[in-house]
Amino acid sequence: MNEQIHKVNGMLETFLENNADARKEQVDGEQGFNLYYIMSVTERKVIYQQITDPYFRYSKTQFGQHIQSIGEECPPDQLLLRLCKGQTVLIYDDRVYTIKKSLKYATRSVSTPQVEASIVGPLEAFVESMAINLNLIRKHYQNPDLRVVKFEVGTTSHVSGYLLYDNELADKTFVDNELAQIKKLTIPNAQAVSKVQQHLPKRRSLLFPRSVVTERPDRTSQALSKGKCVYLIETSPFASIAPISFHDFMASMDDSYMLPVYSYFLLVLRYFALLATVILPGAYVAFTAFNPEVFRVQLALSIAGSRAGLPYPAFLEVTFMLVMMELLVEASLRVPKTIGPAATTVGGLILGEAASQANLVSDIMIIVVSAVAIANFVIPINPMSQTVRVLKYLLLFMGTVAGFFGLTIGFVLLVGYVFTLHNSNYSLVQSFKASVSLSTKSASAGRQSS
Amino acid sequence: MRLSRTFGIGLCCLLLQGCQSDYKDIDRRQFIVMMSLDQADNGKFTLALKGVIPQLQNSGASSSTASFDIYKTTAASLGQAIQKVRQQLFLEPDYSHLKAVIFSEQFAERNDLTRYIDFFIRRRDFQDIAIVAISNNAEKVVSLHQEAERTTGDSVFMKFGEGANAEYNPIIQLQQVYKYSLTPGLTFYCPILNVSDDKVVSAGTALFGRDNRMKMKLTLLETKYFNLLRSGISRGFIILDPVKEYGIGIRLAKAEFRFKIEQDALLCDVHVKVQAQIEDSDVLDFSPSELQKLAKKKLDSDISSLLVKMQNNRVDPLQLGLKYWSKNPVRRLNNEWLTEDYPEMKFRVHSDVMITRTGTLRFNTDRG
Amino acid sequence: MNVLFYVSLLIYYMINHSLLNLPNVIDRNYLQNGLSALPIGLLLAALNAWMLLSVYNRFPKFTMVEINRYLCGKYLGNFLSIMYVALTAFFGFFMFRGLMEVIIEFLMPHTPVWFLAILLISVPSLALLHSDNSVIYMTAFFTLIAAVLMILVFWLGFKEIDPVMLQGVVYHGWKMPSLKGIVASAFVYGGYTGLYVMNPYFARTSIKLTFLLFVTVGLFLSLCGTVIPLAVWGPWALRNLNLIWIMTAETFSLDLFVLERGLFLMIPLLLITGYIGVFLYTYKGYRLLSLLMPRKATAKVIICCVLVSYVILSLLVQEPAVNYRYRELYMVVWFFYQNITGVLLYVLAKRKGRTPSAA
């Protein structure tokens, strides 16, 4: 027994030497009562109130019981990891205890949503703290059937996360499947919930997100009540929801708060925007360079006029403008907030006025590109919006290679591909209200059994 | 991995097609909006194409202010002519916006038009809905620059309902000419457009015989009645007094044909219904009922003389043969209609004029 | 919910065949055979559908392969299934080549045909990635698009109809029908053959609903599909035209956003129905084969070979008339196959039903 304590002591001493913010506190040298903790992730007050103070006030038996109740005995191999997780290691009576309560992470308070704005919805967003996030979810979803499963991801970073689901509503096989997948996760470092989510399916999806990432507790609550699973990660102010249907990417939370006609109107608008932003660049090339007979004569002539004298073919013109637009978007996203407006103003000026004045792009092209850019921002969920940003280049390529025919082929292939995507046995395009019998597994299982 | 390999192979295949493709930028195409065919010597014809020069976005690029260019050539067949005219072009000719084909009168009188129409139907790049018209000088219509044109050539193709909605223009498209010339027992018509005072002016209707050659012309007045009988008109004017030229305005006019066998002869009842309104104040001396009678008399006589005129020339642009066929399950449609039944047919015109409005702004008291 | 997908499958077949197949047969021979094939075709198709549906409803968890095996024994059953797969592959080619014709003529006249064929083959090869339910969803999605376009096209068609010609066509249309006409008009209703693969999803298909769709949507579409071109062009001019619906749409002038020619509403409709047609036929063939074959990989290899042969054959068969002739012939074969198996299965199912072992 003493042998082991000795070993543990040695381990802790080495840790102390290597980490400047680790502390050792000798409470009572005679009894060998030592505390070890990392100053930067622990609350001194808790240590004082819960450990040091009772030690001097309680009798020895009382204190023993007290320690038993607030701490837990720890196997030596877990010791350093727990120390790093903000727990206090306590060596008392030749035993090693760890005390969770002392953990203290720096966090910010609940603020308004930054990514998913809403007009009439609640103005709370998740933050990088599990306590607050769970608090928010429990506030929005007060149901005894809510299950919270804790897990740990990252083979090197050891970040803790939670899987939440409604026990009554969620599909059990799906949840079990997800939990099994989580156990198998081998990514070394995961700081964001979307990264964890990416690695959950058997084959990592390359283009289309398989989960909705949200910072809104109300969306999370809605998802739970539809029987979906919600993932939270300690380090991420976002929750991720699975399984999802494609429609979830196009739905904003306001849809359920606003009057039905208005929200349907918005939905139609968003799908139109999706279509426009994906197809327009390809269609511009396909129609101007391959099939100008599609346009009515007035439009054909005005495009021909605006393109006259341009030094390069239409597909280069589109690519050039699109790349400029992407740069502008990316720049205004990444530059410090203080010079952000300047970047967009300069870019907008150059792209809009000067390029057409210098006969580098046609006026109509500028309209097309700005329509594409604006339509892109209409898509409410950011990961989908990013996917769509890439998709339009695929269709642009197809339109350049084979005109309208290529464009339709590209569209059908794209849609066909989206339709093949599955998360476990939920199709990405499946309406969630559909009976589960439509999922591949159950039907084919039924076939084999008969 | 597998995905990227397939993608790579696909990309190589796509690039293999190289330069042999339909890619041609819109600014490297010469859009042709109008075409004319004039009779030339020794069986040839003169082809004239109106190629649009689009309005440039930056005036610095070119100093030309012309809005179109004319390409002319002479050939004996349309295919040859289209090939020959390429010698003059420096951009790829694009016929997909050819909106009007104009034949000269002499050309239409001497040639079977179907031969030429067939060319347009066969070629994929010509619209089948281009307008067909006849002119005394087709080339002049094509090479005319009318000041008020918004788009080059719309002085012709906007005339037929897309822009102006006039009583004098019986619209006909390439596909209709094709259809009527292939259907037995039918003949077709074309509007006549002439140039006067730097404007394209409607000048009546040309009627074609069964051999698809132009056979006769209708005057403007007859064209109005022809339009009324053919499809009805929604705007127009009936002149009641030949000297002072006052009359009543037409709000809506329609005709209906009914066929009967009476005393072993085919009888065609033509029912004309006109809703009219008072426009001129010259007619204030008459009561509406007097005007109705006057108009009815005028319509009856004018329409029957038009019908008889067409019958005597053995042209059937009103497609009475088709109308008769469509109501008679036992009848077959054939060319004998024009030579046997149609010339024997009798007409009886009943017109029915209703003056529906006497003017909103002022009353016109009925003295009768 | 599943009913909706079944309906969309039926409607997809109706749109596809009433625009692409039926007018070619009926309209060109209108002067000889008239329109009387349409109701006769409907009756025969309804009879066949009734027999097959009652058999398939009896075995709600079986596909065609298992039903054939169970009812006809191993050898005859497998033979029937394989024959159906072969028929599917053939019709896939006819659709493929027919689609190529439109693309070559109207979209890409100067691009090499082999390039177009390779690009086009990418759509049916997507079928190898799909599963039954994703195919159902995809069909429903594209049927919706096709239906919207088709309503637009028909609406334009109604505006362009020559009423005199329409009256004449309807009055004179009742003559002795030809076998080919009957077969082609029965082909329009062939959507229920989707059950050969999808039966486990749709089973207990409502026969009443099927008939209701036949009589309402199916008859309406096949009438519109044949009568509108006849009334627009007239039977005489139509005898000389290929690609009847395309030429009909070419006569529509419209005023819609940037478009002024009806042709460019028709071409997307034709492309979409064509793509999904080839895709569905390939998928059906692939799925049935993978049920027939001991290993799934074999089916994949066979389908790949079939697709490659599509490309090669479409380079060899350049004349559209040949395609049409063989397609008409094919439909006769299909029709006989369909009716013979229908009667056979129905009788066998009745007999086996009486023996207690089949419960």
GROMACS .gro file of C-alpha atoms in nm, chain C:
model
  359
  819MET     CA    1  -4.681   0.844  -4.741
  820ASN     CA    2  -4.578   0.541  -4.941
  821VAL     CA    3  -4.892   0.579  -5.147
  822LEU     CA    4  -4.769   0.917  -5.264
  823PHE     CA    5  -4.447   0.762  -5.390
  824TYR     CA    6  -4.640   0.492  -5.570
  825VAL     CA    7  -4.858   0.756  -5.733
  826SER     CA    8  -4.554   0.952  -5.839
  827LEU     CA    9  -4.401   0.642  -5.995
  828LEU     CA   10  -4.718   0.578  -6.197
  829ILE     CA   11  -4.742   0.940  -6.303
  830TYR     CA   12  -4.378   0.946  -6.402
  831TYR     CA   13  -4.434   0.656  -6.643
  832MET     CA   14  -4.740   0.826  -6.782
  833ILE     CA   15  -4.561   1.155  -6.846
  834ASN     CA   16  -4.262   0.984  -6.996
  835HIS     CA   17  -4.440   0.754  -7.236
  836SER     CA   18  -4.728   0.977  -7.332
  837LEU     CA   19  -4.480   1.240  -7.449
  838LEU     CA   20  -4.193   1.030  -7.584
  839ASN     CA   21  -4.346   0.707  -7.714
  840LEU     CA   22  -4.712   0.733  -7.776
  841PRO     CA   23  -4.730   1.026  -8.023
  842ASN     CA   24  -4.470   0.862  -8.245
  843VAL     CA   25  -4.695   0.565  -8.298
  844ILE     CA   26  -5.044   0.710  -8.281
  845ASP     CA   27  -4.999   1.049  -8.444
  846ARG     CA   28  -4.802   0.938  -8.744
  847ASN     CA   29  -5.053   0.667  -8.828
  848TYR     CA   30  -5.351   0.880  -8.740
  849LEU     CA   31  -5.485   0.886  -9.094
  850GLN     CA   32  -5.493   0.505  -9.108
  851ASN     CA   33  -5.567   0.402  -8.751
  852GLY     CA   34  -5.709   0.698  -8.570
  853LEU     CA   35  -5.727   0.736  -8.196
  854SER     CA   36  -5.932   0.433  -8.103
  855ALA     CA   37  -5.622   0.252  -7.974
  856LEU     CA   38  -5.617   0.480  -7.668
  857PRO     CA   39  -5.921   0.340  -7.479
  858ILE     CA   40  -5.844  -0.016  -7.585
  859GLY     CA   41  -5.490   0.019  -7.456
  860LEU     CA   42  -5.624   0.153  -7.128
  861LEU     CA   43  -5.856  -0.145  -7.088
  862LEU     CA   44  -5.584  -0.400  -7.160
  863ALA     CA   45  -5.339  -0.225  -6.928
  864ALA     CA   46  -5.600  -0.215  -6.653
  865LEU     CA   47  -5.667  -0.587  -6.694
  866ASN     CA   48  -5.299  -0.667  -6.674
  867ALA     CA   49  -5.250  -0.437  -6.377
  868TRP     CA   50  -5.539  -0.596  -6.193
  869MET     CA   51  -5.395  -0.945  -6.236
  870LEU     CA   52  -5.042  -0.850  -6.139
  871LEU     CA   53  -5.143  -0.632  -5.848
  872SER     CA   54  -5.361  -0.901  -5.699
  873VAL     CA   55  -5.071  -1.146  -5.723
  874TYR     CA   56  -4.824  -0.897  -5.576
  875ASN     CA   57  -5.057  -0.798  -5.296
  876ARG     CA   58  -5.075  -1.161  -5.196
  877PHE     CA   59  -4.700  -1.162  -5.130
  878PRO     CA   60  -4.639  -0.824  -4.974
  879LYS     CA   61  -4.275  -0.887  -4.886
  880PHE     CA   62  -4.164  -1.044  -5.211
  881THR     CA   63  -4.011  -0.892  -5.520
  882MET     CA   64  -4.066  -1.024  -5.869
  883VAL     CA   65  -3.776  -1.267  -5.845
  884GLU     CA   66  -3.911  -1.439  -5.536
  885ILE     CA   67  -4.268  -1.446  -5.661
  886ASN     CA   68  -4.165  -1.599  -5.992
  887ARG     CA   69  -3.954  -1.857  -5.814
  888TYR     CA   70  -4.227  -1.940  -5.570
  889LEU     CA   71  -4.506  -1.966  -5.824
  890CYS     CA   72  -4.335  -2.104  -6.134
  891GLY     CA   73  -4.060  -2.312  -5.982
  892LYS     CA   74  -3.692  -2.243  -5.992
  893TYR     CA   75  -3.617  -2.277  -6.361
  894LEU     CA   76  -3.921  -2.122  -6.525
  895GLY     CA   77  -3.934  -1.853  -6.259
  896ASN     CA   78  -3.575  -1.753  -6.304
  897PHE     CA   79  -3.616  -1.763  -6.679
  898LEU     CA   80  -3.909  -1.523  -6.660
  899SER     CA   81  -3.715  -1.288  -6.434
  900ILE     CA   82  -3.407  -1.292  -6.655
  901MET     CA   83  -3.622  -1.228  -6.959
  902TYR     CA   84  -3.771  -0.927  -6.789
  903VAL     CA   85  -3.425  -0.797  -6.705
  904ALA     CA   86  -3.326  -0.834  -7.068
  905LEU     CA   87  -3.638  -0.648  -7.180
  906THR     CA   88  -3.555  -0.371  -6.935
  907ALA     CA   89  -3.202  -0.343  -7.069
  908PHE     CA   90  -3.334  -0.315  -7.424
  909PHE     CA   91  -3.581  -0.045  -7.341
  910GLY     CA   92  -3.312   0.138  -7.148
  911PHE     CA   93  -3.120   0.155  -7.473
  912PHE     CA   94  -3.415   0.283  -7.674
  913MET     CA   95  -3.468   0.561  -7.424
  914PHE     CA   96  -3.097   0.635  -7.416
  915ARG     CA   97  -3.070   0.663  -7.791
  916GLY     CA   98  -3.394   0.862  -7.817
  917LEU     CA   99  -3.260   1.108  -7.566
  918MET     CA  100  -2.931   1.135  -7.754
  919GLU     CA  101  -3.128   1.223  -8.065
  920VAL     CA  102  -3.281   1.527  -7.897
  921ILE     CA  103  -2.949   1.636  -7.752
  922ILE     CA  104  -2.762   1.603  -8.079
  923GLU     CA  105  -3.030   1.777  -8.278
  924PHE     CA  106  -3.120   2.065  -8.050
  925LEU     CA  107  -2.840   2.126  -7.803
  926MET     CA  108  -2.503   2.003  -7.924
  927PRO     CA  109  -2.502   1.953  -8.302
  928HIS     CA  110  -2.124   1.979  -8.348
  929THR     CA  111  -1.993   1.797  -8.041
  930PRO     CA  112  -1.878   1.439  -8.102
  931VAL     CA  113  -2.146   1.183  -8.029
  932TRP     CA  114  -1.920   0.960  -7.821
  933PHE     CA  115  -1.857   1.246  -7.583
  934LEU     CA  116  -2.226   1.309  -7.537
  935ALA     CA  117  -2.288   0.938  -7.487
  936ILE     CA  118  -2.023   0.912  -7.217
  937LEU     CA  119  -2.161   1.214  -7.040
  938LEU     CA  120  -2.513   1.079  -7.061
  939ILE     CA  121  -2.416   0.737  -6.933
  940SER     CA  122  -2.309   0.893  -6.605
  941VAL     CA  123  -2.675   0.930  -6.508
  942PRO     CA  124  -2.774   0.562  -6.526
  943SER     CA  125  -2.443   0.457  -6.371
  944LEU     CA  126  -2.549   0.657  -6.067
  945ALA     CA  127  -2.805   0.381  -6.017
  946LEU     CA  128  -2.533   0.156  -5.878
  947LEU     CA  129  -2.500   0.384  -5.576
  948HIS     CA  130  -2.868   0.390  -5.500
  949SER     CA  131  -3.093   0.186  -5.281
  950ASP     CA  132  -3.464   0.124  -5.321
  951ASN     CA  133  -3.584   0.404  -5.101
  952SER     CA  134  -3.352   0.667  -5.242
  953VAL     CA  135  -3.473   0.574  -5.591
  954ILE     CA  136  -3.830   0.618  -5.480
  955TYR     CA  137  -3.753   0.960  -5.337
  956MET     CA  138  -3.560   1.064  -5.644
  957THR     CA  139  -3.836   0.957  -5.879
  958ALA     CA  140  -4.089   1.149  -5.676
  959PHE     CA  141  -3.871   1.460  -5.680
  960PHE     CA  142  -3.815   1.462  -6.052
  961THR     CA  143  -4.174   1.365  -6.124
  962LEU     CA  144  -4.276   1.679  -5.942
  963ILE     CA  145  -4.051   1.893  -6.160
  964ALA     CA  146  -4.162   1.711  -6.474
  965ALA     CA  147  -4.527   1.749  -6.379
  966VAL     CA  148  -4.491   2.124  -6.332
  967LEU     CA  149  -4.315   2.162  -6.666
  968MET     CA  150  -4.568   1.938  -6.834
  969ILE     CA  151  -4.861   2.136  -6.705
  970LEU     CA  152  -4.695   2.449  -6.842
  971VAL     CA  153  -4.635   2.285  -7.179
  972PHE     CA  154  -4.988   2.147  -7.202
  973TRP     CA  155  -5.131   2.480  -7.105
  974LEU     CA  156  -4.934   2.647  -7.382
  975GLY     CA  157  -5.047   2.370  -7.612
  976PHE     CA  158  -5.411   2.435  -7.536
  977LYS     CA  159  -5.359   2.798  -7.625
  978GLU     CA  160  -5.197   2.707  -7.955
  979ILE     CA  161  -5.455   2.449  -8.062
  980ASP     CA  162  -5.641   2.514  -8.382
  981PRO     CA  163  -6.001   2.446  -8.267
  982VAL     CA  164  -6.116   2.352  -8.615
  983MET     CA  165  -5.840   2.097  -8.649
  984LEU     CA  166  -5.914   1.964  -8.301
  985GLN     CA  167  -6.278   1.910  -8.386
  986GLY     CA  168  -6.185   1.739  -8.710
  987VAL     CA  169  -5.926   1.517  -8.543
  988VAL     CA  170  -6.172   1.403  -8.278
  989TYR     CA  171  -6.451   1.345  -8.533
  990HIS     CA  172  -6.238   1.148  -8.773
  991GLY     CA  173  -6.031   0.958  -8.519
  992TRP     CA  174  -6.239   0.645  -8.475
  993LYS     CA  175  -6.106   0.383  -8.710
  994MET     CA  176  -5.971   0.031  -8.676
  995PRO     CA  177  -5.671   0.049  -8.440
  996SER     CA  178  -5.344  -0.123  -8.515
  997LEU     CA  179  -5.171  -0.362  -8.278
  998LYS     CA  180  -4.876  -0.128  -8.243
  999GLY     CA  181  -5.105   0.159  -8.148
 1000ILE     CA  182  -5.281  -0.047  -7.882
 1001VAL     CA  183  -4.953  -0.167  -7.740
 1002ALA     CA  184  -4.808   0.182  -7.730
 1003SER     CA  185  -5.109   0.320  -7.551
 1004ALA     CA  186  -5.103   0.032  -7.301
 1005PHE     CA  187  -4.735   0.107  -7.244
 1006VAL     CA  188  -4.823   0.447  -7.100
 1007TYR     CA  189  -4.977   0.284  -6.794
 1008GLY     CA  190  -4.677   0.059  -6.728
 1009GLY     CA  191  -4.582   0.231  -6.400
 1010TYR     CA  192  -4.715  -0.060  -6.198
 1011THR     CA  193  -4.420  -0.267  -6.320
 1012GLY     CA  194  -4.220  -0.066  -6.069
 1013LEU     CA  195  -4.365  -0.310  -5.816
 1014TYR     CA  196  -4.137  -0.580  -5.956
 1015VAL     CA  197  -3.866  -0.425  -5.745
 1016MET     CA  198  -4.047  -0.200  -5.501
 1017ASN     CA  199  -4.322  -0.436  -5.390
 1018PRO     CA  200  -4.195  -0.461  -5.029
 1019TYR     CA  201  -4.232  -0.084  -4.998
 1020PHE     CA  202  -4.568  -0.044  -5.160
 1021ALA     CA  203  -4.731  -0.372  -5.083
 1022ARG     CA  204  -5.093  -0.391  -5.039
 1023THR     CA  205  -5.112  -0.155  -5.331
 1024SER     CA  206  -5.460  -0.026  -5.378
 1025ILE     CA  207  -5.605  -0.153  -5.707
 1026LYS     CA  208  -5.881   0.105  -5.690
 1027LEU     CA  209  -5.632   0.387  -5.664
 1028THR     CA  210  -5.435   0.246  -5.955
 1029PHE     CA  211  -5.745   0.233  -6.173
 1030LEU     CA  212  -5.847   0.579  -6.065
 1031LEU     CA  213  -5.508   0.711  -6.174
 1032PHE     CA  214  -5.531   0.523  -6.503
 1033VAL     CA  215  -5.867   0.670  -6.586
 1034THR     CA  216  -5.798   1.025  -6.471
 1035VAL     CA  217  -5.431   1.115  -6.509
 1036GLY     CA  218  -5.333   0.841  -6.751
 1037LEU     CA  219  -5.613   0.889  -6.998
 1038PHE     CA  220  -5.583   1.266  -6.975
 1039LEU     CA  221  -5.211   1.256  -7.040
 1040SER     CA  222  -5.229   1.012  -7.327
 1041LEU     CA  223  -5.512   1.209  -7.485
 1042CYS     CA  224  -5.327   1.538  -7.445
 1043GLY     CA  225  -5.003   1.382  -7.559
 1044THR     CA  226  -5.156   1.262  -7.883
 1045VAL     CA  227  -5.429   1.512  -7.956
 1046ILE     CA  228  -5.239   1.836  -7.896
 1047PRO     CA  229  -4.975   1.769  -8.166
 1048LEU     CA  230  -5.248   1.652  -8.402
 1049ALA     CA  231  -5.454   1.962  -8.340
 1050VAL     CA  232  -5.155   2.193  -8.370
 1051TRP     CA  233  -4.987   2.051  -8.678
 1052GLY     CA  234  -5.269   1.859  -8.839
 1053PRO     CA  235  -5.236   1.492  -8.927
 1054TRP     CA  236  -5.093   1.558  -9.272
 1055ALA     CA  237  -4.799   1.773  -9.174
 1056LEU     CA  238  -4.727   1.548  -8.876
 1057ARG     CA  239  -4.653   1.250  -9.098
 1058ASN     CA  240  -4.328   1.415  -9.204
 1059LEU     CA  241  -4.201   1.518  -8.861
 1060ASN     CA  242  -3.965   1.345  -8.625
 1061LEU     CA  243  -3.960   1.418  -8.252
 1062ILE     CA  244  -4.325   1.511  -8.252
 1063TRP     CA  245  -4.354   1.682  -7.917
 1064ILE     CA  246  -4.042   1.888  -7.973
 1065MET     CA  247  -4.174   2.012  -8.304
 1066THR     CA  248  -4.509   2.084  -8.141
 1067ALA     CA  249  -4.347   2.282  -7.863
 1068GLU     CA  250  -4.151   2.470  -8.128
 1069THR     CA  251  -4.478   2.622  -8.250
 1070PHE     CA  252  -4.559   2.769  -7.908
 1071SER     CA  253  -4.459   3.128  -7.875
 1072LEU     CA  254  -4.471   3.251  -7.519
 1073ASP     CA  255  -4.382   3.541  -7.300
 1074LEU     CA  256  -4.217   3.397  -6.992
 1075PHE     CA  257  -3.921   3.568  -6.823
 1076VAL     CA  258  -3.636   3.536  -7.067
 1077LEU     CA  259  -3.802   3.278  -7.289
 1078GLU     CA  260  -3.999   3.334  -7.601
 1079ARG     CA  261  -4.001   2.986  -7.751
 1080GLY     CA  262  -4.200   2.700  -7.603
 1081LEU     CA  263  -3.927   2.466  -7.724
 1082PHE     CA  264  -3.712   2.559  -7.429
 1083LEU     CA  265  -3.974   2.450  -7.180
 1084MET     CA  266  -4.009   2.122  -7.363
 1085ILE     CA  267  -3.641   2.035  -7.381
 1086PRO     CA  268  -3.582   2.040  -7.003
 1087LEU     CA  269  -3.895   1.833  -6.957
 1088LEU     CA  270  -3.776   1.584  -7.214
 1089LEU     CA  271  -3.427   1.572  -7.066
 1090ILE     CA  272  -3.550   1.520  -6.712
 1091THR     CA  273  -3.798   1.248  -6.800
 1092GLY     CA  274  -3.539   1.089  -7.025
 1093TYR     CA  275  -3.265   1.088  -6.760
 1094ILE     CA  276  -3.493   0.944  -6.497
 1095GLY     CA  277  -3.629   0.692  -6.747
 1096VAL     CA  278  -3.285   0.555  -6.831
 1097PHE     CA  279  -3.190   0.572  -6.465
 1098LEU     CA  280  -3.498   0.382  -6.350
 1099TYR     CA  281  -3.465   0.111  -6.613
 1100THR     CA  282  -3.101   0.063  -6.522
 1101TYR     CA  283  -3.182   0.052  -6.154
 1102LYS     CA  284  -3.460  -0.199  -6.206
 1103GLY     CA  285  -3.231  -0.420  -6.407
 1104TYR     CA  286  -2.953  -0.388  -6.152
 1105ARG     CA  287  -3.174  -0.461  -5.853
 1106LEU     CA  288  -3.339  -0.764  -6.010
 1107LEU     CA  289  -3.005  -0.897  -6.123
 1108SER     CA  290  -2.854  -0.857  -5.779
 1109LEU     CA  291  -3.145  -1.056  -5.638
 1110LEU     CA  292  -3.100  -1.322  -5.904
 1111MET     CA  293  -2.725  -1.350  -5.886
 1112PRO     CA  294  -2.555  -1.516  -5.592
 1113ARG     CA  295  -2.322  -1.217  -5.554
 1114LYS     CA  296  -2.396  -0.850  -5.583
 1115ALA     CA  297  -2.069  -0.779  -5.759
 1116THR     CA  298  -2.172  -0.994  -6.056
 1117ALA     CA  299  -2.479  -0.782  -6.106
 1118LYS     CA  300  -2.267  -0.469  -6.094
 1119VAL     CA  301  -2.030  -0.603  -6.356
 1120ILE     CA  302  -2.314  -0.705  -6.585
 1121ILE     CA  303  -2.482  -0.366  -6.555
 1122CYS     CA  304  -2.154  -0.191  -6.629
 1123CYS     CA  305  -2.116  -0.403  -6.942
 1124VAL     CA  306  -2.471  -0.314  -7.046
 1125LEU     CA  307  -2.402   0.055  -6.998
 1126VAL     CA  308  -2.083   0.037  -7.201
 1127SER     CA  309  -2.272  -0.140  -7.476
 1128TYR     CA  310  -2.527   0.144  -7.471
 1129VAL     CA  311  -2.249   0.385  -7.556
 1130ILE     CA  312  -2.107   0.167  -7.831
 1131LEU     CA  313  -2.447   0.084  -7.978
 1132SER     CA  314  -2.556   0.445  -7.978
 1133LEU     CA  315  -2.252   0.524  -8.192
 1134LEU     CA  316  -2.350   0.250  -8.436
 1135VAL     CA  317  -2.721   0.322  -8.460
 1136GLN     CA  318  -2.722   0.674  -8.603
 1137GLU     CA  319  -3.054   0.666  -8.785
 1138PRO     CA  320  -3.349   0.766  -8.562
 1139ALA     CA  321  -3.599   0.581  -8.781
 1140VAL     CA  322  -3.429   0.250  -8.699
 1141ASN     CA  323  -3.458   0.331  -8.333
 1142TYR     CA  324  -3.830   0.404  -8.367
 1143ARG     CA  325  -3.898   0.089  -8.565
 1144TYR     CA  326  -3.727  -0.136  -8.316
 1145ARG     CA  327  -3.884   0.045  -8.028
 1146GLU     CA  328  -4.231  -0.020  -8.169
 1147LEU     CA  329  -4.141  -0.383  -8.219
 1148TYR     CA  330  -4.003  -0.401  -7.867
 1149MET     CA  331  -4.325  -0.271  -7.722
 1150VAL     CA  332  -4.519  -0.553  -7.888
 1151VAL     CA  333  -4.283  -0.809  -7.733
 1152TRP     CA  334  -4.313  -0.638  -7.395
 1153PHE     CA  335  -4.688  -0.639  -7.421
 1154PHE     CA  336  -4.708  -1.010  -7.489
 1155TYR     CA  337  -4.459  -1.088  -7.213
 1156GLN     CA  338  -4.651  -0.875  -6.971
 1157ASN     CA  339  -4.988  -1.030  -7.049
 1158ILE     CA  340  -4.868  -1.387  -7.058
 1159THR     CA  341  -4.687  -1.358  -6.724
 1160GLY     CA  342  -4.984  -1.170  -6.585
 1161VAL     CA  343  -5.229  -1.451  -6.666
 1162LEU     CA  344  -4.980  -1.721  -6.569
 1163LEU     CA  345  -4.901  -1.573  -6.229
 1164TYR     CA  346  -5.263  -1.497  -6.158
 1165VAL     CA  347  -5.373  -1.855  -6.231
 1166LEU     CA  348  -5.083  -2.006  -6.038
 1167ALA     CA  349  -5.141  -1.779  -5.742
 1168LYS     CA  350  -5.510  -1.880  -5.732
 1169ARG     CA  351  -5.416  -2.246  -5.735
 1170LYS     CA  352  -5.146  -2.223  -5.473
 1171GLY     CA  353  -5.374  -2.015  -5.260
 1172ARG     CA  354  -5.612  -2.309  -5.227
 1173THR     CA  355  -5.347  -2.545  -5.095
 1174PRO     CA  356  -5.297  -2.492  -4.723
 1175SER     CA  357  -4.917  -2.502  -4.748
 1176ALA     CA  358  -4.899  -2.156  -4.904
 1177ALA     CA  359  -5.053  -1.975  -4.613
   0.00000   0.00000   0.00000
